[in-house]
Tab-separated table of C-alpha atoms and ligand atoms in Angstrom:
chain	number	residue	atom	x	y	z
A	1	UNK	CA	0.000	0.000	0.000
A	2	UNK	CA	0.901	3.680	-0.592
A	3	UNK	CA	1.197	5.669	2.593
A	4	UNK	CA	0.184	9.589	1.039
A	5	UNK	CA	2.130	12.053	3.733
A	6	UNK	CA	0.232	15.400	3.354
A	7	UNK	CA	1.736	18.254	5.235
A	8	UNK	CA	-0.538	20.461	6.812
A	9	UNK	CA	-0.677	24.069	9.167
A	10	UNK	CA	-1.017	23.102	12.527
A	11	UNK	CA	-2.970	26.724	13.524
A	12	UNK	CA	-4.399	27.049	9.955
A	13	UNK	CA	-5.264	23.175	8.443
A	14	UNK	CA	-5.160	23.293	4.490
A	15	UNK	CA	-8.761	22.458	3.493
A	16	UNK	CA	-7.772	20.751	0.159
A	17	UNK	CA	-5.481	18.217	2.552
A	18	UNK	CA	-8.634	17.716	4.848
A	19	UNK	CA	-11.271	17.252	2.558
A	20	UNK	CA	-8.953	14.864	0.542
A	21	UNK	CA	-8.439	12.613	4.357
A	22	UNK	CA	-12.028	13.364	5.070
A	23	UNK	CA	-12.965	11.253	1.878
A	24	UNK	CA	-10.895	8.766	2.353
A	25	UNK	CA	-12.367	8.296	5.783
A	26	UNK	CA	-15.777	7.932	4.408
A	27	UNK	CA	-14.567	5.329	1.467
A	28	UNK	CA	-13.206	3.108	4.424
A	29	UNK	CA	-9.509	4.112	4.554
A	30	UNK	CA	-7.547	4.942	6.986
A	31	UNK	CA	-5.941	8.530	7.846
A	32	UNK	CA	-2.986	8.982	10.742
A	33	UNK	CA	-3.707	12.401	12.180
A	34	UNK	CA	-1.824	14.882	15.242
A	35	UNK	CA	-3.945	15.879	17.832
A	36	UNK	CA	-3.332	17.712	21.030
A	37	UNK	CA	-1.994	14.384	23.012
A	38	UNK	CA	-0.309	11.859	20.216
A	39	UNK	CA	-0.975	11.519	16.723
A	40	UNK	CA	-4.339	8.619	16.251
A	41	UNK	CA	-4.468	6.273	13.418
A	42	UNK	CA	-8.294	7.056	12.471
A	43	UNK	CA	-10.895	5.402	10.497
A	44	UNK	CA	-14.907	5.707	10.348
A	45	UNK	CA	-16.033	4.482	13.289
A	46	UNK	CA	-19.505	2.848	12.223
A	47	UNK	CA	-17.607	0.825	9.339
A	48	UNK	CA	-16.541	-2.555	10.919
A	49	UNK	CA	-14.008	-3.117	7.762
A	50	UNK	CA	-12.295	0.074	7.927
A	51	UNK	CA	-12.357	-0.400	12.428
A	52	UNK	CA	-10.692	-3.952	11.436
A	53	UNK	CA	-8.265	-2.229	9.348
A	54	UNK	CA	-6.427	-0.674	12.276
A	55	UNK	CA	-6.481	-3.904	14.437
A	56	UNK	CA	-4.428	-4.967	11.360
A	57	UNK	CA	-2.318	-2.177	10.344
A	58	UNK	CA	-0.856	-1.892	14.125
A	59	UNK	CA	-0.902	-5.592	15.058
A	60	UNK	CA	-3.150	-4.594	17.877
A	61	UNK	CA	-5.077	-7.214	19.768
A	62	UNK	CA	-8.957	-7.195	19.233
A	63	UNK	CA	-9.689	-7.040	22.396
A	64	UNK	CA	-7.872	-3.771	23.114
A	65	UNK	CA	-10.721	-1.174	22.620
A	66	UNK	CA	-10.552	1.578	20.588
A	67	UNK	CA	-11.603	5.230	21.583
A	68	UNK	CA	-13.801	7.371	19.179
A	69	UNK	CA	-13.321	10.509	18.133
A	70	UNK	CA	-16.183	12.877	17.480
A	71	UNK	CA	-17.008	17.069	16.999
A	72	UNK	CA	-18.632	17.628	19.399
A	73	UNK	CA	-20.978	17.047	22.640
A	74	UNK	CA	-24.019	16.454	20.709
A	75	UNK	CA	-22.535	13.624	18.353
A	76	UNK	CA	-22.078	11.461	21.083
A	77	UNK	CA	-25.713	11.075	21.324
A	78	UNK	CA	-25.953	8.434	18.354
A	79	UNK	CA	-22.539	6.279	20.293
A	80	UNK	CA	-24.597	6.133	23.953
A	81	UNK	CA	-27.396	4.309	25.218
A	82	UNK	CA	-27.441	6.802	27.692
A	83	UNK	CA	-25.793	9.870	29.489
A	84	UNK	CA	-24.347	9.753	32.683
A	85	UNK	CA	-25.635	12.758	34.660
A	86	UNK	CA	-21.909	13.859	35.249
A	87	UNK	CA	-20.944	14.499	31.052
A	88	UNK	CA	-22.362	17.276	30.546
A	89	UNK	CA	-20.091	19.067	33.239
A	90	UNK	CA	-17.398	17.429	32.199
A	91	UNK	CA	-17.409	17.763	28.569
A	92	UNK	CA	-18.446	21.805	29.195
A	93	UNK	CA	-15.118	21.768	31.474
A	94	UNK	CA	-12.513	20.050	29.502
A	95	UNK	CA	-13.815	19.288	25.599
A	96	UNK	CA	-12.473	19.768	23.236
A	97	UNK	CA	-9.378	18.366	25.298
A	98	UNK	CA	-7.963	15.477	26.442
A	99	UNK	CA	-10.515	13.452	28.577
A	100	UNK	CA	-11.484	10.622	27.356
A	101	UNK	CA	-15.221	9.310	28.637
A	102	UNK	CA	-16.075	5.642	28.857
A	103	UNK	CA	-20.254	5.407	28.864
A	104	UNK	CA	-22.825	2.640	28.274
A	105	UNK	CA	-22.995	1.941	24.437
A	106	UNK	CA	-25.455	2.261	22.125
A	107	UNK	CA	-26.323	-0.607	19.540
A	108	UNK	CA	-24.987	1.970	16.292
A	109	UNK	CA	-21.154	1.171	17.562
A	110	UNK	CA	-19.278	-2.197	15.812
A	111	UNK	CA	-18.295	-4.659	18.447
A	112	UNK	CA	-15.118	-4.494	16.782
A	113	UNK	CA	-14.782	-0.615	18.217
A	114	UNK	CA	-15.777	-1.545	21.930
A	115	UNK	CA	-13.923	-4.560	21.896
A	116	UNK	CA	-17.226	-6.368	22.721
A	117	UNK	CA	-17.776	-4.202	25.991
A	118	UNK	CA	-20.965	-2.930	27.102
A	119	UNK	CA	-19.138	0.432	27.447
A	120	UNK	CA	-18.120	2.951	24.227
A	121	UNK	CA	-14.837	5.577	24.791
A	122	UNK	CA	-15.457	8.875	23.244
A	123	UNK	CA	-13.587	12.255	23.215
A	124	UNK	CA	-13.626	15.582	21.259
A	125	UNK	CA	-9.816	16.343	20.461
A	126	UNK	CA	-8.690	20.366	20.598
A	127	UNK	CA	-6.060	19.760	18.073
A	128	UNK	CA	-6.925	21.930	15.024
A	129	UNK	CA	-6.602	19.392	12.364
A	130	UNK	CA	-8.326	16.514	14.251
A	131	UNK	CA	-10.843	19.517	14.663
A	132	UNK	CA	-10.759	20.457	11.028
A	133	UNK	CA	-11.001	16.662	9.900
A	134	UNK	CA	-13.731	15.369	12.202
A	135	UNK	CA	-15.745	19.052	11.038
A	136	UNK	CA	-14.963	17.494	7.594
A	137	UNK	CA	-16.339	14.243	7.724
A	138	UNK	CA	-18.939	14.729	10.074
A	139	UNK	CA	-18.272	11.086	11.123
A	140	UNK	CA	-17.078	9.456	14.508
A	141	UNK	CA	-13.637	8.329	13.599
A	142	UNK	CA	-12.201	5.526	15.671
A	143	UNK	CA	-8.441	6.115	16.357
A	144	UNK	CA	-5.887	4.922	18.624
A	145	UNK	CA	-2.680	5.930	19.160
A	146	UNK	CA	-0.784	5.425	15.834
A	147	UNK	CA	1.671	3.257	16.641
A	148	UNK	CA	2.672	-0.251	16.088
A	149	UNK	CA	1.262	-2.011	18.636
A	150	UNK	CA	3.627	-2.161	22.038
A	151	UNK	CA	5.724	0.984	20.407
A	152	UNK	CA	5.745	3.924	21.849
A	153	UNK	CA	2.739	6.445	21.333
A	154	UNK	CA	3.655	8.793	18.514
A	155	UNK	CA	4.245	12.520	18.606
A	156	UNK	CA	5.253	13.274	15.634
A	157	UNK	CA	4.558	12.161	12.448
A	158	UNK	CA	7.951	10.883	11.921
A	159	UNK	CA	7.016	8.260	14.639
A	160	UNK	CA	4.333	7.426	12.225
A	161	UNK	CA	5.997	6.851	9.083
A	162	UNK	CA	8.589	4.817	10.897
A	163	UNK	CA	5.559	2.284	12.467
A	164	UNK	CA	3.051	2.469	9.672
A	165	UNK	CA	4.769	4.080	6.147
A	166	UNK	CA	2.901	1.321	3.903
A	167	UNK	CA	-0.062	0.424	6.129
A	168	UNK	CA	-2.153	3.217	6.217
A	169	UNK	CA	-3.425	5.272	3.066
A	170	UNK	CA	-2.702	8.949	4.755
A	171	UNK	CA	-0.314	10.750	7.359
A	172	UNK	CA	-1.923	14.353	8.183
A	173	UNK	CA	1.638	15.730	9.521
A	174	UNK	CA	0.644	18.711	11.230
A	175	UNK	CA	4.030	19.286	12.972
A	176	UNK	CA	4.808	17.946	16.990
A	177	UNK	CA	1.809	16.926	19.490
A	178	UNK	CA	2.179	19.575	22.251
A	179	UNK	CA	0.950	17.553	25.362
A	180	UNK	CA	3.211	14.178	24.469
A	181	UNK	CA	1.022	11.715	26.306
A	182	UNK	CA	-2.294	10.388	25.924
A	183	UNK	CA	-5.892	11.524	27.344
A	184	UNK	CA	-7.343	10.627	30.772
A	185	UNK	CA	-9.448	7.891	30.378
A	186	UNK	CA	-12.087	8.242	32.782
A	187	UNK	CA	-15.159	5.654	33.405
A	188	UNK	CA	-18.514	6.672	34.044
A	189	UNK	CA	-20.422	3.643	33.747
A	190	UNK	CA	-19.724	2.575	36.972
A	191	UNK	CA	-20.723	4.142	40.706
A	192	UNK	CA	-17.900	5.997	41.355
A	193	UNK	CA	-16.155	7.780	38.205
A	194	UNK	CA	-13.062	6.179	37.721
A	195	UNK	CA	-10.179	7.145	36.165
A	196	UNK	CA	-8.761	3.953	34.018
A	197	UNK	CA	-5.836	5.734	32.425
A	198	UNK	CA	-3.968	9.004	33.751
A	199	UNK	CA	-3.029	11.213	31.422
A	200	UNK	CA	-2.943	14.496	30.557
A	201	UNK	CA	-5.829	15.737	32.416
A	202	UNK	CA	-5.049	15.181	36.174
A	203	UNK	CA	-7.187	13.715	39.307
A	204	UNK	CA	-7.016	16.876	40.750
A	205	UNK	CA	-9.165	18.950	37.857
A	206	UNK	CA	-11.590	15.936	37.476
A	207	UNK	CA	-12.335	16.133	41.031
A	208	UNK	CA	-12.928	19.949	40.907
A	209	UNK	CA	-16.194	19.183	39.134
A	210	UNK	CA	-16.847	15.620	40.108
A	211	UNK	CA	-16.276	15.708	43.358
A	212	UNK	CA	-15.594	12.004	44.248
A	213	UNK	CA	-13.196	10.222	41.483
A	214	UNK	CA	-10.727	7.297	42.250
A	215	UNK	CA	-7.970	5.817	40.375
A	216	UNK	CA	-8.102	2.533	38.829
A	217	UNK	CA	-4.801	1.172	39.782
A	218	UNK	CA	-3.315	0.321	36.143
A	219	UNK	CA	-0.074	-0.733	36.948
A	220	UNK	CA	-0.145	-3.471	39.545
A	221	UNK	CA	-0.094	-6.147	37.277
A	222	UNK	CA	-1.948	-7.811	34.708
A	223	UNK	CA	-3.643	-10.619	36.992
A	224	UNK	CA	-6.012	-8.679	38.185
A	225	UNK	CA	-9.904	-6.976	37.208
A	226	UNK	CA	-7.983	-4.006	35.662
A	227	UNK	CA	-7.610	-6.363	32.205
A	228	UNK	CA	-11.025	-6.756	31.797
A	229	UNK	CA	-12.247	-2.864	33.165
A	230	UNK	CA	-10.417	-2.095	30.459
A	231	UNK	CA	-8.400	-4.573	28.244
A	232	UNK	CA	-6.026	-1.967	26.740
A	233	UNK	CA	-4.568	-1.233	30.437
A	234	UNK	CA	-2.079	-4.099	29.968
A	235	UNK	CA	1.894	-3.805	31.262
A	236	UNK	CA	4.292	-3.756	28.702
A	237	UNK	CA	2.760	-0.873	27.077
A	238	UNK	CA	4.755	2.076	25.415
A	239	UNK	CA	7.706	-0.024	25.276
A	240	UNK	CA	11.119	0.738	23.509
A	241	UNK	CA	12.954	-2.197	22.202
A	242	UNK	CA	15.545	-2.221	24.586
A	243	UNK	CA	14.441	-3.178	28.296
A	244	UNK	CA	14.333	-0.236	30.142
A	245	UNK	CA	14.618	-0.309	34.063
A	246	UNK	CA	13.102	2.104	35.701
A	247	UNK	CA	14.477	3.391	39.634
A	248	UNK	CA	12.502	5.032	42.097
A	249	UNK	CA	12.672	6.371	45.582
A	250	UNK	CA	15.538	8.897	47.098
A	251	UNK	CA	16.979	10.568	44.447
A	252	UNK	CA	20.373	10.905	45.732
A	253	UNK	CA	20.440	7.086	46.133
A	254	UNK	CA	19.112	6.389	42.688
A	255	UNK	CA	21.490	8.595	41.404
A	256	UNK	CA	24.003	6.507	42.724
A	257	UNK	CA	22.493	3.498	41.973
A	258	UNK	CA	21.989	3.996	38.021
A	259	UNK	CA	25.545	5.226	37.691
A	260	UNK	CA	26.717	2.102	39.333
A	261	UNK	CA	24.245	-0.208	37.324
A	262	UNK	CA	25.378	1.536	34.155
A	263	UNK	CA	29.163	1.118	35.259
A	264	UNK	CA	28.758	-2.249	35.357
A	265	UNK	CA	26.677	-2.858	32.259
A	266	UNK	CA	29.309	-1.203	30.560
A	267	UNK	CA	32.235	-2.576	31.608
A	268	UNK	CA	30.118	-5.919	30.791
A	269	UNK	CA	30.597	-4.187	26.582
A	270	UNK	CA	26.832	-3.495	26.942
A	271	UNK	CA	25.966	-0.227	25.548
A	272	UNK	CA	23.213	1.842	27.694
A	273	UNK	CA	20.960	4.378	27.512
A	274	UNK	CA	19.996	7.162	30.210
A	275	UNK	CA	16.882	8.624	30.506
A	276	UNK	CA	17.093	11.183	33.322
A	277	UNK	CA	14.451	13.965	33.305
A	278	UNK	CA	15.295	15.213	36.978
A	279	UNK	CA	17.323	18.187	36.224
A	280	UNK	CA	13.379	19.412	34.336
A	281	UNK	CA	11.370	21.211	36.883
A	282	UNK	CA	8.274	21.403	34.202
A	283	UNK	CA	6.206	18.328	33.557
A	284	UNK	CA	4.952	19.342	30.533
A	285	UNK	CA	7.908	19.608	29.334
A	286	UNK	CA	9.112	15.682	30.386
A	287	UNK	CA	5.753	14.838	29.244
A	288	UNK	CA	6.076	15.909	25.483
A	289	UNK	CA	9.633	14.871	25.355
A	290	UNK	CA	8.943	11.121	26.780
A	291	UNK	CA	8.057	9.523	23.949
A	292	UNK	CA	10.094	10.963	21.957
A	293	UNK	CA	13.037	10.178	23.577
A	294	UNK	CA	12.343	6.578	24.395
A	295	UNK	CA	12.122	6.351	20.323
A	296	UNK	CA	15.511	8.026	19.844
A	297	UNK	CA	17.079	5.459	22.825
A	298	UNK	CA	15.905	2.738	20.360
A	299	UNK	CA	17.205	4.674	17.300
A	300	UNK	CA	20.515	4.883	18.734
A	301	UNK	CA	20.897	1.046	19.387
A	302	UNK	CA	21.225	0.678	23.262
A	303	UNK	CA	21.030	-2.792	24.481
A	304	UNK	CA	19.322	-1.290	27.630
A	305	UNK	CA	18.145	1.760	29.486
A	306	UNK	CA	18.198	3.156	32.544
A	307	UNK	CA	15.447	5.177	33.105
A	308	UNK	CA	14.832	8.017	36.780
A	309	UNK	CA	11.431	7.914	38.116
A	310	UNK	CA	9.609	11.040	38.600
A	311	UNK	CA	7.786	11.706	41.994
A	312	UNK	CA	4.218	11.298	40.289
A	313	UNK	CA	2.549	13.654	42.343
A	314	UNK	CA	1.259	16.238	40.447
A	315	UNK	CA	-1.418	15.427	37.945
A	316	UNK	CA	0.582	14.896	34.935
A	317	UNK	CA	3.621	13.548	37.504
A	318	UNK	CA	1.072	10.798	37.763
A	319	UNK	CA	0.550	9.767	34.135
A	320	UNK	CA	4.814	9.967	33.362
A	321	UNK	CA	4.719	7.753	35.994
A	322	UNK	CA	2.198	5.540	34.786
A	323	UNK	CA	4.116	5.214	31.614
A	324	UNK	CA	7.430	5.152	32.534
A	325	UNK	CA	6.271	2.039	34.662
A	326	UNK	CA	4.098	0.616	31.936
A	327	UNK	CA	7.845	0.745	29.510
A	328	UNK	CA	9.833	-0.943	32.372
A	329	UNK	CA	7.175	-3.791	32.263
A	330	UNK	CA	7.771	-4.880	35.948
A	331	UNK	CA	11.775	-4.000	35.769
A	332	UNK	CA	11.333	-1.370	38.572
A	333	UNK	CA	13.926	-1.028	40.810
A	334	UNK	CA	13.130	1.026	44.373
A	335	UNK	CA	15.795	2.181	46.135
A	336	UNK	CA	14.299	2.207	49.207
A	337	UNK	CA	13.173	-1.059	49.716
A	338	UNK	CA	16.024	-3.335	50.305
A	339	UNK	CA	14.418	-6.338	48.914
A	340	UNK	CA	14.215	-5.138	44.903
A	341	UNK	CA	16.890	-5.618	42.276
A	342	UNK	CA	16.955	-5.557	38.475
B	401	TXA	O1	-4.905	10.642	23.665
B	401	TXA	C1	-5.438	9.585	23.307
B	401	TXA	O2	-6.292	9.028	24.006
B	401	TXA	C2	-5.028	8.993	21.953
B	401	TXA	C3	-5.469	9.960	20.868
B	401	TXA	C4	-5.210	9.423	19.488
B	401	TXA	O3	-6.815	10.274	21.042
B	401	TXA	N1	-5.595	7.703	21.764
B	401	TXA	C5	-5.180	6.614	22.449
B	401	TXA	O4	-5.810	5.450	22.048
B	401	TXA	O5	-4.323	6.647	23.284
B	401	TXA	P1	-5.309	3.997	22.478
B	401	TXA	O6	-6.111	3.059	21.691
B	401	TXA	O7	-3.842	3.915	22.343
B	401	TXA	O8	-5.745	3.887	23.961
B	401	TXA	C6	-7.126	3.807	24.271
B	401	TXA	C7	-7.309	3.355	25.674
B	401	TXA	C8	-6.924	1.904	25.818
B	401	TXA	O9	-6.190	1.751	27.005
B	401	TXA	C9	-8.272	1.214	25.908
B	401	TXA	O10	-8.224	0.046	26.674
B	401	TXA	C10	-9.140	2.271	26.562
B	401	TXA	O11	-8.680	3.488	26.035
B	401	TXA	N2	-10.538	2.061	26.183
B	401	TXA	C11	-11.114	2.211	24.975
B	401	TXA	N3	-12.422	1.878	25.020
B	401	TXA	C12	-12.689	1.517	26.279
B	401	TXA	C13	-13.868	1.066	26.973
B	401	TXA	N4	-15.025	0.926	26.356
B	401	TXA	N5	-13.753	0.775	28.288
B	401	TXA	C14	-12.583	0.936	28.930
B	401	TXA	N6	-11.437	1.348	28.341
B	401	TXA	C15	-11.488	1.630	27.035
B	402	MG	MG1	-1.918	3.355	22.368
C-alpha cells in the first residue's frame, strides 16, 4: 500500500489536505492524524471493515478497545445508550481536550470498536486538524494511538511513518503533538467515576467538578480486574525495544544506583541508555519529550536503558509515571526497599 504524507498548518489546516483525508475516511480508509496528546491512526467508526483495518495495520489485539473521536458534545448522542448525569459538566469543562469518557454503548457502535464491551470511549480532540477533519467528515472516527502495537505512542509524524509508512493510506503531519502523552481515560459507567488511564488531564481537575473520582490502579499487574475494566490497560505498554529499568525512591540514592548499574553494564561491553528527566522542573515539558526520547534510545541502538522515576505527584507527575512504569514492564527497581533488584 501507498502511505500519502500530506503536510498540513497546525494553527491554519489546508482544506484541500482535509477534505482529501475526510474522503478517504468515508470510502473506508484509513488517515494517521496529530492531535493535542499523540498523533491517532483514524478510520470511520460505524464501518466494521475500515475499524478492522487498524487492528491490522498496528498488530493490535482485538480485544484492546478503541476510543472514538467525534465534533462535538451532541454527536455522542448516536454512540450512547445513555448519558451519565456527570458528562455534561465534564465535557463543558474540559472538551475539546484530552478526557477521554467511557459510557454505556449504544447498539450503532461495531463490536469491533468496543472490543465487545458494554461500554463505548469517546472524546472531542482540541487539536486543530483533528478539529478540522472530524468538522470534515462529520463522522465518529475511531483512532488509537498510531503506533505499532507495544511501540511507543507517537508525537510526531515521523514516529508514524517509521511504524506504519505502507499500512495506512494517509499521514496528516501537522508538525509535533504539544501535550506528548495520551488523554485521561475516565469511566462513568460505573458508581464511582473512575479514572482507568492518567493522562494528561489530572485527578485533581476531574475532582474539581466531580467531586468524588478514584484511580483505577493500572499498573499493579496484569492478573487482576484491571484487564477486563479495560483490556487496553495491559503492562508492557509504550515499550522501547531495549528493556528499560526504571528506579525510584531517594533521588540521591538512585542517582548513585543507576551510575553504578550503568558502570557495570558497561564494563560488561553493553551499551546503555539514560533517561534522566530530573534536572526538568516542568512536567509538561518531560511529558512531550517522553516519547520521543524513548524512540531516539531505540534509534541509537542501546542494548538497555536506565530510566529516573519522577515523583508522580502532580497530575501529569502521575501519568509519566504511569508510563514510565508501563515501559519498564515490571523492571522497577526502588531504592528504598532493600528487597528489589533488576
Ligand atoms: O490521547 C489519546 O487518548 C489517543 C489519541 C489518538 O486520542 N488515543 C489513544 O488510544 O491513546 P489507544 O487506543 O492507544 O488507547 C485507548 C485506551 C486503551 O487503554 C483502551 O483500553 C481504553 O482506552 N478504552 C477504549 N475503550 C474503552 C472502553 N469501552 N472501556 C474501557 N477502556 C477503554
Ligand atoms: Mg496506544
Amino acid at each position: 500500500m501507498l502511505t500519502e504524507v500530506l503536510i498540513v498548518d497546525a494553527a491554519a489546516p489546508d482544506a484541500a489536505a482535509i477534505a482529501r483525508a475526510a474522503r478517504c475516511l468515508r470510502q473506508g480508509g484509513l488517515v494517521a492524524f496529530p492531535t493535542e496528546t499523540v498523533y491517532g491512526l483514524g478510520a470511520h467508526a460505524l464501518d466494521s471493515h475500515a475499524v478492522a483495518r487498524i487492528f491490522e495495520a498496528k498488530g493490535r489485539p482485538v480485544n484492546d478497545p478503541l476510543i472514538v473521536h467525534v465534533a462535538d458534545f451532541e454527536q455522542i448522542e448516536a454512540l450512547v445508550s445513555h448519558i451519565p448525569a456527570t458528562a455534561p459538566a465534564l465535557a463543558a469543562r474540559f472538551w475539546p481536550g484530552a478526557l477521554t469518557l467511557v459510557m454505556p454503548r449504544s447498539t450503532a457502535v461495531p463490536d469491533v470498536v468496543t472490543a465487545g464491551l458494554p461500554t463505548v470511549a469517546v472524546r472531542v480532540p482540541s487539536h486543530p486538524v483533528a478539529r478540522a477533519l472530524l468538522a470534515a467528515t462529520r463522522l465518529p472516527v475511531a483512532a488509537p494511538s498510531a503506533n505499532l502495537f507495544s511501540r511507543p505512542s507517537p508525537t510526531r509524524a515521523s514516529h508514524v511513518r517509521d511504524d506504519l509508512e505502507g499500512r495506512v493510506d494517509i499521514i496528516l503531519d501537522g508538525g509535533p503533538a504539544h501535550v506528548g502523552l495520551e488523554s485521561t481515560v475516565l469511566d462513568l459507567s460505573g458508581d464511582v467515576p473512575a479514572v482507568l488511564r492518567p493522562g494528561a488531564i489530572s485527578l485533581q481537575a476531574l475532582g474539581d467538578v466531580l467531586g468524588d473520582v478514584r484511580l483505577w490502579h493500572t499498573t499493579r499487574g496484569a492478573a487482576d480486574s484491571t484487564a477486563m475494566r479495560s483490556p487496553g490497560l495491559l503492562s508492557k505498554h509504550y515499550a522501547p525495544r531495549a528493556p528499560l529499568t526504571l528506579y525510584e525512591g531517594a533521588p540521591g540514592v538512585v542517582e548513585a544506583r543507576m551510575k553504578a548499574d550503568a558502570t557495570a553494564a558497561t564494563a560488561a561491553g553493553r551499551k546503555v541508555g539514560v533517561l534522566d528527566f530530573g534536572a526538568e522542573p516542568d512536567s509538561t515539558v518531560v511529558a512531550s519529550r517522553l516519547f520521543a526520547t524513548l524512540r531516539e534510545l531505540d534509534a541509537s541502538g542501546v542494548d538497555l536503558i536506565l530510566a529516573r522515576g519522577v515523583p508522580g505527584l502532580d497530575g501529569l507527575g502521575l501519568a509519566i509515571q504511569d508510563r514510565l512504569r508501563r515501559a519498564a514492564a515490571g523492571r522497577i527497581v526502588n531504592v528504598d526497599s532493600p528487597r528489589t533488584g533488576v
